[in-house]
Short mmCIF file of N, CA and C and ligand atoms in Angstrom, two decimals:
data_model
loop_
_atom_site.label_atom_id
_atom_site.label_comp_id
_atom_site.label_asym_id
_atom_site.label_seq_id
_atom_site.Cartn_x
_atom_site.Cartn_y
_atom_site.Cartn_z
N MET A 1 -11.28 -6.92 -9.64
CA MET A 1 -10.48 -5.72 -9.38
C MET A 1 -10.34 -5.50 -7.88
N LYS A 2 -9.14 -5.42 -7.40
CA LYS A 2 -8.88 -5.20 -5.99
C LYS A 2 -8.93 -3.70 -5.75
N THR A 3 -9.74 -3.30 -4.78
CA THR A 3 -9.87 -1.86 -4.55
C THR A 3 -10.08 -1.59 -3.06
N GLN A 4 -9.65 -0.40 -2.63
CA GLN A 4 -9.89 0.03 -1.26
C GLN A 4 -10.02 1.55 -1.26
N GLY A 5 -11.03 2.03 -0.57
CA GLY A 5 -11.24 3.47 -0.54
C GLY A 5 -11.73 3.91 0.82
N THR A 6 -11.72 5.20 1.03
CA THR A 6 -12.26 5.73 2.27
C THR A 6 -12.69 7.18 2.06
N GLN A 7 -13.59 7.62 2.94
CA GLN A 7 -14.02 9.01 2.93
C GLN A 7 -13.64 9.61 4.27
N PHE A 8 -13.26 10.86 4.25
CA PHE A 8 -12.99 11.54 5.52
C PHE A 8 -13.23 13.02 5.32
N THR A 9 -13.31 13.75 6.42
CA THR A 9 -13.54 15.18 6.28
C THR A 9 -12.26 15.93 6.59
N GLY A 10 -12.09 17.05 5.93
CA GLY A 10 -10.94 17.91 6.14
C GLY A 10 -11.36 19.34 5.87
N LEU A 11 -10.38 20.23 5.89
CA LEU A 11 -10.71 21.63 5.65
C LEU A 11 -10.37 22.00 4.22
N CYS A 12 -11.22 22.78 3.63
CA CYS A 12 -10.99 23.27 2.27
C CYS A 12 -9.73 24.13 2.26
N PRO A 13 -8.78 23.85 1.35
CA PRO A 13 -7.55 24.64 1.30
C PRO A 13 -7.79 26.09 0.87
N GLU A 14 -8.93 26.36 0.26
CA GLU A 14 -9.22 27.71 -0.23
C GLU A 14 -9.93 28.57 0.82
N CYS A 15 -11.00 28.03 1.42
CA CYS A 15 -11.83 28.86 2.29
C CYS A 15 -11.94 28.33 3.73
N GLY A 16 -11.41 27.14 3.99
CA GLY A 16 -11.41 26.63 5.36
C GLY A 16 -12.68 25.93 5.81
N ALA A 17 -13.65 25.81 4.92
CA ALA A 17 -14.89 25.10 5.28
C ALA A 17 -14.60 23.60 5.40
N VAL A 18 -15.43 22.90 6.13
CA VAL A 18 -15.28 21.46 6.26
C VAL A 18 -15.82 20.79 4.99
N ILE A 19 -14.98 19.95 4.38
CA ILE A 19 -15.44 19.26 3.17
C ILE A 19 -15.12 17.77 3.27
N ALA A 20 -15.82 16.98 2.46
CA ALA A 20 -15.61 15.53 2.43
C ALA A 20 -14.61 15.19 1.34
N TYR A 21 -13.61 14.43 1.73
CA TYR A 21 -12.62 13.93 0.79
C TYR A 21 -12.91 12.47 0.51
N GLU A 22 -12.58 12.05 -0.67
CA GLU A 22 -12.69 10.63 -0.98
C GLU A 22 -11.39 10.20 -1.65
N VAL A 23 -10.76 9.16 -1.13
CA VAL A 23 -9.51 8.67 -1.72
C VAL A 23 -9.58 7.16 -1.89
N GLY A 24 -8.76 6.65 -2.78
CA GLY A 24 -8.76 5.21 -2.98
C GLY A 24 -7.54 4.74 -3.74
N GLN A 25 -7.35 3.43 -3.69
CA GLN A 25 -6.31 2.77 -4.49
C GLN A 25 -6.95 1.54 -5.11
N TRP A 26 -6.53 1.18 -6.29
CA TRP A 26 -7.07 -0.03 -6.91
C TRP A 26 -6.10 -0.57 -7.96
N ILE A 27 -6.31 -1.83 -8.30
CA ILE A 27 -5.49 -2.46 -9.34
C ILE A 27 -6.38 -2.68 -10.56
N GLU A 28 -5.95 -2.14 -11.67
CA GLU A 28 -6.73 -2.25 -12.89
C GLU A 28 -5.82 -2.68 -14.03
N ARG A 29 -6.15 -3.77 -14.66
CA ARG A 29 -5.34 -4.34 -15.74
C ARG A 29 -3.85 -4.42 -15.37
N GLY A 30 -3.61 -4.89 -14.16
CA GLY A 30 -2.23 -5.10 -13.74
C GLY A 30 -1.47 -3.84 -13.37
N VAL A 31 -2.18 -2.73 -13.20
CA VAL A 31 -1.52 -1.47 -12.87
C VAL A 31 -2.11 -0.93 -11.56
N LEU A 32 -1.24 -0.38 -10.72
CA LEU A 32 -1.67 0.21 -9.45
C LEU A 32 -2.10 1.67 -9.66
N TRP A 33 -3.35 1.97 -9.31
CA TRP A 33 -3.91 3.30 -9.47
C TRP A 33 -4.24 3.91 -8.12
N TRP A 34 -4.31 5.25 -8.07
CA TRP A 34 -4.81 5.92 -6.89
C TRP A 34 -5.68 7.10 -7.35
N GLY A 35 -6.58 7.51 -6.49
CA GLY A 35 -7.43 8.64 -6.83
C GLY A 35 -7.77 9.44 -5.60
N SER A 36 -8.13 10.69 -5.81
CA SER A 36 -8.49 11.58 -4.72
C SER A 36 -9.48 12.60 -5.27
N GLU A 37 -10.59 12.79 -4.57
CA GLU A 37 -11.51 13.82 -5.02
C GLU A 37 -12.24 14.47 -3.86
N GLY A 38 -12.70 15.68 -4.10
CA GLY A 38 -13.42 16.42 -3.08
C GLY A 38 -14.07 17.64 -3.71
N GLN A 39 -15.04 18.18 -3.03
CA GLN A 39 -15.77 19.32 -3.57
C GLN A 39 -16.23 20.19 -2.41
N CYS A 40 -15.85 21.48 -2.43
CA CYS A 40 -16.28 22.40 -1.39
C CYS A 40 -17.61 23.03 -1.80
N GLU A 41 -18.57 22.95 -0.89
CA GLU A 41 -19.88 23.51 -1.22
C GLU A 41 -19.95 25.01 -0.97
N ARG A 42 -18.99 25.53 -0.22
CA ARG A 42 -19.03 26.96 0.06
C ARG A 42 -18.37 27.78 -1.06
N CYS A 43 -17.15 27.39 -1.45
CA CYS A 43 -16.44 28.22 -2.43
C CYS A 43 -16.28 27.53 -3.79
N ALA A 44 -16.82 26.34 -3.92
CA ALA A 44 -16.78 25.61 -5.19
C ALA A 44 -15.39 25.11 -5.57
N HIS A 45 -14.44 25.17 -4.62
CA HIS A 45 -13.14 24.56 -4.88
C HIS A 45 -13.34 23.05 -4.97
N GLY A 46 -12.82 22.45 -6.02
CA GLY A 46 -13.00 21.01 -6.16
C GLY A 46 -11.89 20.42 -6.99
N TRP A 47 -11.70 19.12 -6.88
CA TRP A 47 -10.70 18.44 -7.68
C TRP A 47 -11.07 16.98 -7.82
N CYS A 48 -10.55 16.39 -8.83
CA CYS A 48 -10.71 14.95 -9.02
C CYS A 48 -9.45 14.51 -9.71
N GLU A 49 -8.55 13.89 -8.99
CA GLU A 49 -7.29 13.48 -9.59
C GLU A 49 -7.13 11.98 -9.46
N ARG A 50 -6.56 11.40 -10.48
CA ARG A 50 -6.22 9.99 -10.42
C ARG A 50 -4.98 9.77 -11.26
N ASP A 51 -4.17 8.84 -10.82
CA ASP A 51 -2.94 8.56 -11.55
C ASP A 51 -2.52 7.14 -11.22
N HIS A 52 -1.56 6.64 -11.96
CA HIS A 52 -1.08 5.29 -11.70
C HIS A 52 0.43 5.30 -11.62
N GLY A 53 0.97 4.23 -11.09
CA GLY A 53 2.42 4.15 -10.95
C GLY A 53 2.77 3.62 -9.58
N PRO A 54 4.05 3.40 -9.37
CA PRO A 54 4.47 2.74 -8.14
C PRO A 54 4.32 3.61 -6.88
N VAL A 55 4.27 4.92 -7.04
CA VAL A 55 4.24 5.77 -5.84
C VAL A 55 2.90 6.49 -5.71
N THR A 56 2.16 6.13 -4.67
CA THR A 56 0.90 6.80 -4.35
C THR A 56 1.22 7.95 -3.38
N PRO A 57 0.61 9.14 -3.58
CA PRO A 57 0.88 10.26 -2.66
C PRO A 57 0.61 9.87 -1.21
N ASP A 58 1.43 10.39 -0.33
CA ASP A 58 1.37 9.99 1.06
C ASP A 58 0.02 10.32 1.71
N ARG A 59 -0.60 11.43 1.33
CA ARG A 59 -1.89 11.79 1.96
C ARG A 59 -2.95 10.75 1.66
N VAL A 60 -2.88 10.15 0.46
CA VAL A 60 -3.84 9.10 0.09
C VAL A 60 -3.54 7.84 0.89
N ARG A 61 -2.26 7.48 0.94
CA ARG A 61 -1.86 6.27 1.69
C ARG A 61 -2.22 6.40 3.17
N GLN A 62 -1.91 7.55 3.75
CA GLN A 62 -2.16 7.73 5.18
C GLN A 62 -3.65 7.64 5.50
N ALA A 63 -4.48 8.20 4.63
CA ALA A 63 -5.94 8.14 4.84
C ALA A 63 -6.42 6.69 4.81
N LEU A 64 -5.89 5.91 3.88
CA LEU A 64 -6.28 4.50 3.77
C LEU A 64 -5.76 3.69 4.96
N LEU A 65 -4.54 4.00 5.39
CA LEU A 65 -3.96 3.28 6.54
C LEU A 65 -4.72 3.60 7.81
N THR A 66 -5.13 4.86 7.95
CA THR A 66 -5.89 5.26 9.13
C THR A 66 -7.26 4.58 9.14
N ALA A 67 -7.90 4.52 7.99
CA ALA A 67 -9.25 3.97 7.91
C ALA A 67 -9.26 2.44 8.01
N HIS A 68 -8.32 1.79 7.37
CA HIS A 68 -8.39 0.34 7.25
C HIS A 68 -7.26 -0.40 7.97
N GLY A 69 -6.22 0.33 8.35
CA GLY A 69 -5.08 -0.33 8.98
C GLY A 69 -4.16 -0.93 7.93
N PRO A 70 -2.90 -1.13 8.32
CA PRO A 70 -1.94 -1.70 7.36
C PRO A 70 -2.07 -3.21 7.24
N VAL A 71 -1.57 -3.72 6.14
CA VAL A 71 -1.43 -5.17 6.01
C VAL A 71 0.05 -5.49 5.87
N ARG A 72 0.39 -6.72 6.20
CA ARG A 72 1.78 -7.16 6.14
C ARG A 72 1.91 -8.22 5.06
N LEU A 73 2.91 -8.02 4.23
CA LEU A 73 3.22 -9.02 3.20
C LEU A 73 4.53 -9.69 3.56
N GLY A 74 4.53 -10.99 3.69
CA GLY A 74 5.75 -11.73 4.00
C GLY A 74 5.92 -12.88 3.02
N LEU A 75 7.10 -13.49 3.07
CA LEU A 75 7.36 -14.65 2.22
C LEU A 75 6.96 -15.92 2.96
N ALA A 76 6.29 -16.82 2.26
CA ALA A 76 5.88 -18.09 2.88
C ALA A 76 7.09 -19.00 3.08
N ASP A 77 8.04 -18.93 2.16
CA ASP A 77 9.25 -19.74 2.27
C ASP A 77 10.46 -18.85 2.03
N VAL A 78 11.58 -19.25 2.55
CA VAL A 78 12.82 -18.54 2.25
C VAL A 78 13.18 -18.86 0.80
N PRO A 79 13.28 -17.85 -0.06
CA PRO A 79 13.55 -18.15 -1.48
C PRO A 79 14.97 -18.66 -1.67
N ASP A 80 15.12 -19.65 -2.55
CA ASP A 80 16.47 -20.17 -2.80
C ASP A 80 17.21 -19.28 -3.80
N LYS A 81 16.46 -18.48 -4.54
CA LYS A 81 17.11 -17.53 -5.45
C LYS A 81 16.62 -16.12 -5.14
N LEU A 82 17.53 -15.18 -5.19
CA LEU A 82 17.17 -13.80 -4.87
C LEU A 82 16.69 -13.03 -6.10
N VAL A 83 17.13 -13.48 -7.29
CA VAL A 83 16.85 -12.71 -8.51
C VAL A 83 15.36 -12.49 -8.79
N PRO A 84 14.50 -13.54 -8.72
CA PRO A 84 13.07 -13.29 -8.98
C PRO A 84 12.47 -12.30 -8.00
N LEU A 85 12.94 -12.37 -6.77
CA LEU A 85 12.46 -11.47 -5.73
C LEU A 85 12.84 -10.02 -6.05
N LEU A 86 14.09 -9.82 -6.42
CA LEU A 86 14.57 -8.47 -6.76
C LEU A 86 13.84 -7.93 -8.00
N ARG A 87 13.61 -8.81 -8.98
CA ARG A 87 12.89 -8.37 -10.19
C ARG A 87 11.48 -7.91 -9.85
N ALA A 88 10.79 -8.70 -9.01
CA ALA A 88 9.42 -8.34 -8.64
C ALA A 88 9.39 -7.01 -7.90
N LEU A 89 10.30 -6.83 -6.99
CA LEU A 89 10.36 -5.58 -6.22
C LEU A 89 10.68 -4.40 -7.12
N ARG A 90 11.63 -4.59 -8.03
CA ARG A 90 12.05 -3.48 -8.89
C ARG A 90 10.93 -3.06 -9.84
N THR A 91 10.18 -4.03 -10.38
CA THR A 91 9.14 -3.64 -11.34
C THR A 91 7.90 -3.08 -10.66
N THR A 92 7.53 -3.61 -9.48
CA THR A 92 6.30 -3.12 -8.87
C THR A 92 6.52 -1.85 -8.06
N GLU A 93 7.73 -1.63 -7.56
CA GLU A 93 7.93 -0.44 -6.72
C GLU A 93 8.92 0.55 -7.33
N ASP A 94 9.41 0.26 -8.54
CA ASP A 94 10.29 1.18 -9.23
C ASP A 94 11.53 1.52 -8.41
N LEU A 95 12.31 0.50 -8.06
CA LEU A 95 13.47 0.68 -7.19
C LEU A 95 14.77 0.47 -7.96
N THR A 96 15.85 1.03 -7.41
CA THR A 96 17.18 0.72 -7.92
C THR A 96 17.55 -0.66 -7.38
N VAL A 97 18.65 -1.21 -7.89
CA VAL A 97 19.10 -2.53 -7.43
C VAL A 97 19.39 -2.49 -5.93
N ALA A 98 20.08 -1.43 -5.49
CA ALA A 98 20.44 -1.32 -4.06
C ALA A 98 19.18 -1.22 -3.19
N GLU A 99 18.21 -0.42 -3.64
CA GLU A 99 16.96 -0.27 -2.89
C GLU A 99 16.21 -1.60 -2.83
N ALA A 100 16.20 -2.30 -3.97
CA ALA A 100 15.50 -3.58 -4.04
C ALA A 100 16.13 -4.60 -3.10
N ARG A 101 17.45 -4.57 -3.00
CA ARG A 101 18.13 -5.49 -2.08
C ARG A 101 17.73 -5.20 -0.63
N ALA A 102 17.66 -3.93 -0.29
CA ALA A 102 17.27 -3.55 1.07
C ALA A 102 15.83 -3.99 1.35
N ARG A 103 14.95 -3.78 0.36
CA ARG A 103 13.55 -4.16 0.51
C ARG A 103 13.42 -5.68 0.63
N ALA A 104 14.23 -6.40 -0.13
CA ALA A 104 14.20 -7.87 -0.08
C ALA A 104 14.59 -8.36 1.31
N GLY A 105 15.59 -7.70 1.90
CA GLY A 105 16.02 -8.07 3.25
C GLY A 105 14.91 -7.83 4.25
N GLU A 106 14.25 -6.67 4.10
CA GLU A 106 13.13 -6.30 4.97
C GLU A 106 11.97 -7.29 4.81
N LEU A 107 11.69 -7.64 3.56
CA LEU A 107 10.59 -8.57 3.25
C LEU A 107 10.85 -9.94 3.89
N SER A 108 12.09 -10.41 3.81
CA SER A 108 12.43 -11.71 4.38
C SER A 108 12.41 -11.68 5.91
N ALA A 109 12.84 -10.55 6.48
CA ALA A 109 12.98 -10.47 7.94
C ALA A 109 11.64 -10.19 8.63
N THR A 110 11.07 -9.02 8.39
CA THR A 110 9.86 -8.62 9.12
C THR A 110 8.63 -8.59 8.24
N GLY A 111 8.83 -8.63 6.92
CA GLY A 111 7.72 -8.43 6.01
C GLY A 111 7.60 -6.95 5.69
N LEU A 112 6.82 -6.64 4.66
CA LEU A 112 6.62 -5.25 4.26
C LEU A 112 5.20 -4.82 4.59
N PHE A 113 5.08 -3.66 5.20
CA PHE A 113 3.78 -3.15 5.59
C PHE A 113 3.30 -2.10 4.59
N GLY A 114 2.00 -1.98 4.46
CA GLY A 114 1.47 -0.96 3.57
C GLY A 114 -0.03 -1.07 3.49
N THR A 115 -0.61 -0.40 2.52
CA THR A 115 -2.05 -0.50 2.32
C THR A 115 -2.38 -1.84 1.68
N LEU A 116 -3.62 -2.25 1.80
CA LEU A 116 -4.04 -3.53 1.23
C LEU A 116 -3.71 -3.61 -0.25
N VAL A 117 -4.06 -2.57 -1.00
CA VAL A 117 -3.92 -2.64 -2.46
C VAL A 117 -2.46 -2.65 -2.89
N GLU A 118 -1.60 -1.83 -2.25
CA GLU A 118 -0.21 -1.81 -2.69
C GLU A 118 0.52 -3.11 -2.33
N ARG A 119 0.13 -3.71 -1.20
CA ARG A 119 0.76 -4.99 -0.83
C ARG A 119 0.20 -6.12 -1.69
N GLU A 120 -1.08 -6.03 -2.02
CA GLU A 120 -1.71 -6.99 -2.92
C GLU A 120 -1.03 -6.91 -4.29
N TYR A 121 -0.70 -5.70 -4.70
CA TYR A 121 -0.05 -5.48 -5.98
C TYR A 121 1.34 -6.12 -6.01
N LEU A 122 2.09 -5.93 -4.95
CA LEU A 122 3.41 -6.55 -4.87
C LEU A 122 3.28 -8.07 -4.79
N ALA A 123 2.25 -8.54 -4.07
CA ALA A 123 2.02 -9.99 -3.96
C ALA A 123 1.78 -10.60 -5.34
N LEU A 124 1.06 -9.89 -6.20
CA LEU A 124 0.82 -10.37 -7.57
C LEU A 124 2.14 -10.54 -8.31
N GLY A 125 3.00 -9.54 -8.18
CA GLY A 125 4.29 -9.57 -8.85
C GLY A 125 5.16 -10.72 -8.36
N LEU A 126 5.10 -10.96 -7.06
CA LEU A 126 5.90 -12.04 -6.47
C LEU A 126 5.35 -13.41 -6.90
N ARG A 127 4.02 -13.53 -6.87
CA ARG A 127 3.40 -14.81 -7.27
C ARG A 127 3.67 -15.10 -8.74
N ASP A 128 3.66 -14.06 -9.56
CA ASP A 128 3.96 -14.23 -10.99
C ASP A 128 5.34 -14.85 -11.20
N ARG A 129 6.23 -14.61 -10.25
CA ARG A 129 7.59 -15.14 -10.37
C ARG A 129 7.79 -16.38 -9.52
N GLY A 130 6.68 -17.00 -9.14
CA GLY A 130 6.75 -18.30 -8.46
C GLY A 130 7.06 -18.24 -6.98
N LEU A 131 6.93 -17.06 -6.36
CA LEU A 131 7.22 -16.95 -4.94
C LEU A 131 5.92 -17.03 -4.12
N ALA A 132 5.93 -17.85 -3.09
CA ALA A 132 4.75 -17.98 -2.23
C ALA A 132 4.78 -16.87 -1.17
N VAL A 133 3.65 -16.18 -1.01
CA VAL A 133 3.61 -15.05 -0.09
C VAL A 133 2.47 -15.21 0.92
N VAL A 134 2.60 -14.49 2.00
CA VAL A 134 1.56 -14.44 3.03
C VAL A 134 1.13 -12.99 3.19
N LEU A 135 -0.18 -12.77 3.06
CA LEU A 135 -0.70 -11.42 3.22
C LEU A 135 -1.62 -11.43 4.42
N GLU A 136 -1.33 -10.60 5.41
CA GLU A 136 -2.16 -10.63 6.61
C GLU A 136 -2.36 -9.22 7.15
N ARG A 137 -3.44 -9.05 7.87
CA ARG A 137 -3.75 -7.76 8.45
C ARG A 137 -2.89 -7.53 9.68
N ALA A 138 -2.24 -6.39 9.76
CA ALA A 138 -1.47 -6.04 10.95
C ALA A 138 -2.38 -5.23 11.86
N VAL A 139 -2.83 -5.84 12.92
CA VAL A 139 -3.86 -5.24 13.77
C VAL A 139 -3.28 -4.21 14.73
N GLY A 140 -4.05 -3.19 14.94
CA GLY A 140 -3.76 -2.25 16.03
C GLY A 140 -2.48 -1.48 15.90
N SER A 141 -2.14 -1.07 14.70
CA SER A 141 -0.93 -0.27 14.58
C SER A 141 -1.05 0.62 13.36
N THR A 142 -0.32 1.69 13.36
CA THR A 142 -0.13 2.45 12.14
C THR A 142 1.05 1.78 11.45
N GLU A 143 1.45 2.26 10.34
CA GLU A 143 2.50 1.60 9.58
C GLU A 143 3.81 1.57 10.38
N PRO A 144 4.16 0.42 10.92
CA PRO A 144 5.37 0.38 11.74
C PRO A 144 6.63 0.24 10.89
N GLN A 145 7.71 0.68 11.44
CA GLN A 145 9.00 0.58 10.74
C GLN A 145 9.98 -0.15 11.64
N GLY A 146 10.93 -0.82 11.05
CA GLY A 146 12.03 -1.41 11.80
C GLY A 146 11.59 -2.50 12.77
N PRO A 147 12.24 -2.56 13.93
CA PRO A 147 12.01 -3.68 14.86
C PRO A 147 10.56 -3.77 15.35
N ASP A 148 9.86 -2.65 15.39
CA ASP A 148 8.48 -2.66 15.85
C ASP A 148 7.57 -3.45 14.91
N ALA A 149 8.01 -3.60 13.68
CA ALA A 149 7.16 -4.25 12.68
C ALA A 149 6.78 -5.67 13.10
N ALA A 150 7.72 -6.41 13.64
CA ALA A 150 7.45 -7.80 14.05
C ALA A 150 6.46 -7.82 15.21
N ALA A 151 6.61 -6.89 16.13
CA ALA A 151 5.72 -6.84 17.29
C ALA A 151 4.29 -6.52 16.87
N ALA A 152 4.15 -5.75 15.81
CA ALA A 152 2.83 -5.30 15.38
C ALA A 152 1.94 -6.46 14.95
N VAL A 153 2.50 -7.51 14.39
CA VAL A 153 1.68 -8.63 13.92
C VAL A 153 1.52 -9.70 14.99
N GLN A 154 2.21 -9.55 16.09
CA GLN A 154 2.17 -10.57 17.14
C GLN A 154 0.75 -10.87 17.64
N PRO A 155 -0.07 -9.85 17.93
CA PRO A 155 -1.42 -10.15 18.45
C PRO A 155 -2.22 -11.06 17.52
N LEU A 156 -2.06 -10.83 16.21
CA LEU A 156 -2.78 -11.64 15.23
C LEU A 156 -2.33 -13.10 15.31
N ARG A 157 -1.04 -13.31 15.44
CA ARG A 157 -0.52 -14.68 15.53
C ARG A 157 -1.03 -15.36 16.79
N ASN A 158 -1.08 -14.63 17.89
CA ASN A 158 -1.57 -15.21 19.14
C ASN A 158 -3.00 -15.66 18.99
N VAL A 159 -3.80 -14.81 18.33
CA VAL A 159 -5.21 -15.16 18.14
C VAL A 159 -5.31 -16.42 17.29
N ALA A 160 -4.51 -16.48 16.22
CA ALA A 160 -4.57 -17.62 15.32
C ALA A 160 -4.21 -18.92 16.04
N ARG A 161 -3.28 -18.82 16.96
CA ARG A 161 -2.86 -20.01 17.69
C ARG A 161 -3.94 -20.47 18.68
N GLY A 162 -4.80 -19.54 19.08
CA GLY A 162 -5.87 -19.87 20.00
C GLY A 162 -5.40 -19.76 21.43
ZN1 LIG B 201 -13.89 26.13 0.04
#
């Protein structure tokens, strides 16, 4: 089971006391799950939520990205057919055809950034359809978008080259 979690402190939404939050993402029986829990010792405000599906709440994702950094998923080869790629993207991320096409372009060009578990999840879907992928840690950046995405993985490549 692929899993990633982190703990951090925040303020209780009820009374403002400092409390410990725990969030995580994991893959269980081929499904992407996320969870979040916390307990206030002053006012007893507490929650434990978990759910599955293609969209993890942003507060959970951001906590994981801050704690562990983003990873980059790219294609090892330029695919000769686009259909398996679009199918994998549509099923794992719940996208429309137009959205999947945009994501496929992004994946081919700069790669897709995200948390370890969500990129691992997409990698499973792509591998299931015979596509070779590269999963690597994007060092020293928060989740970059657009042209900055390529620059974000550059330090890692330099290190690998020696
Ligand atoms: Zn409280």
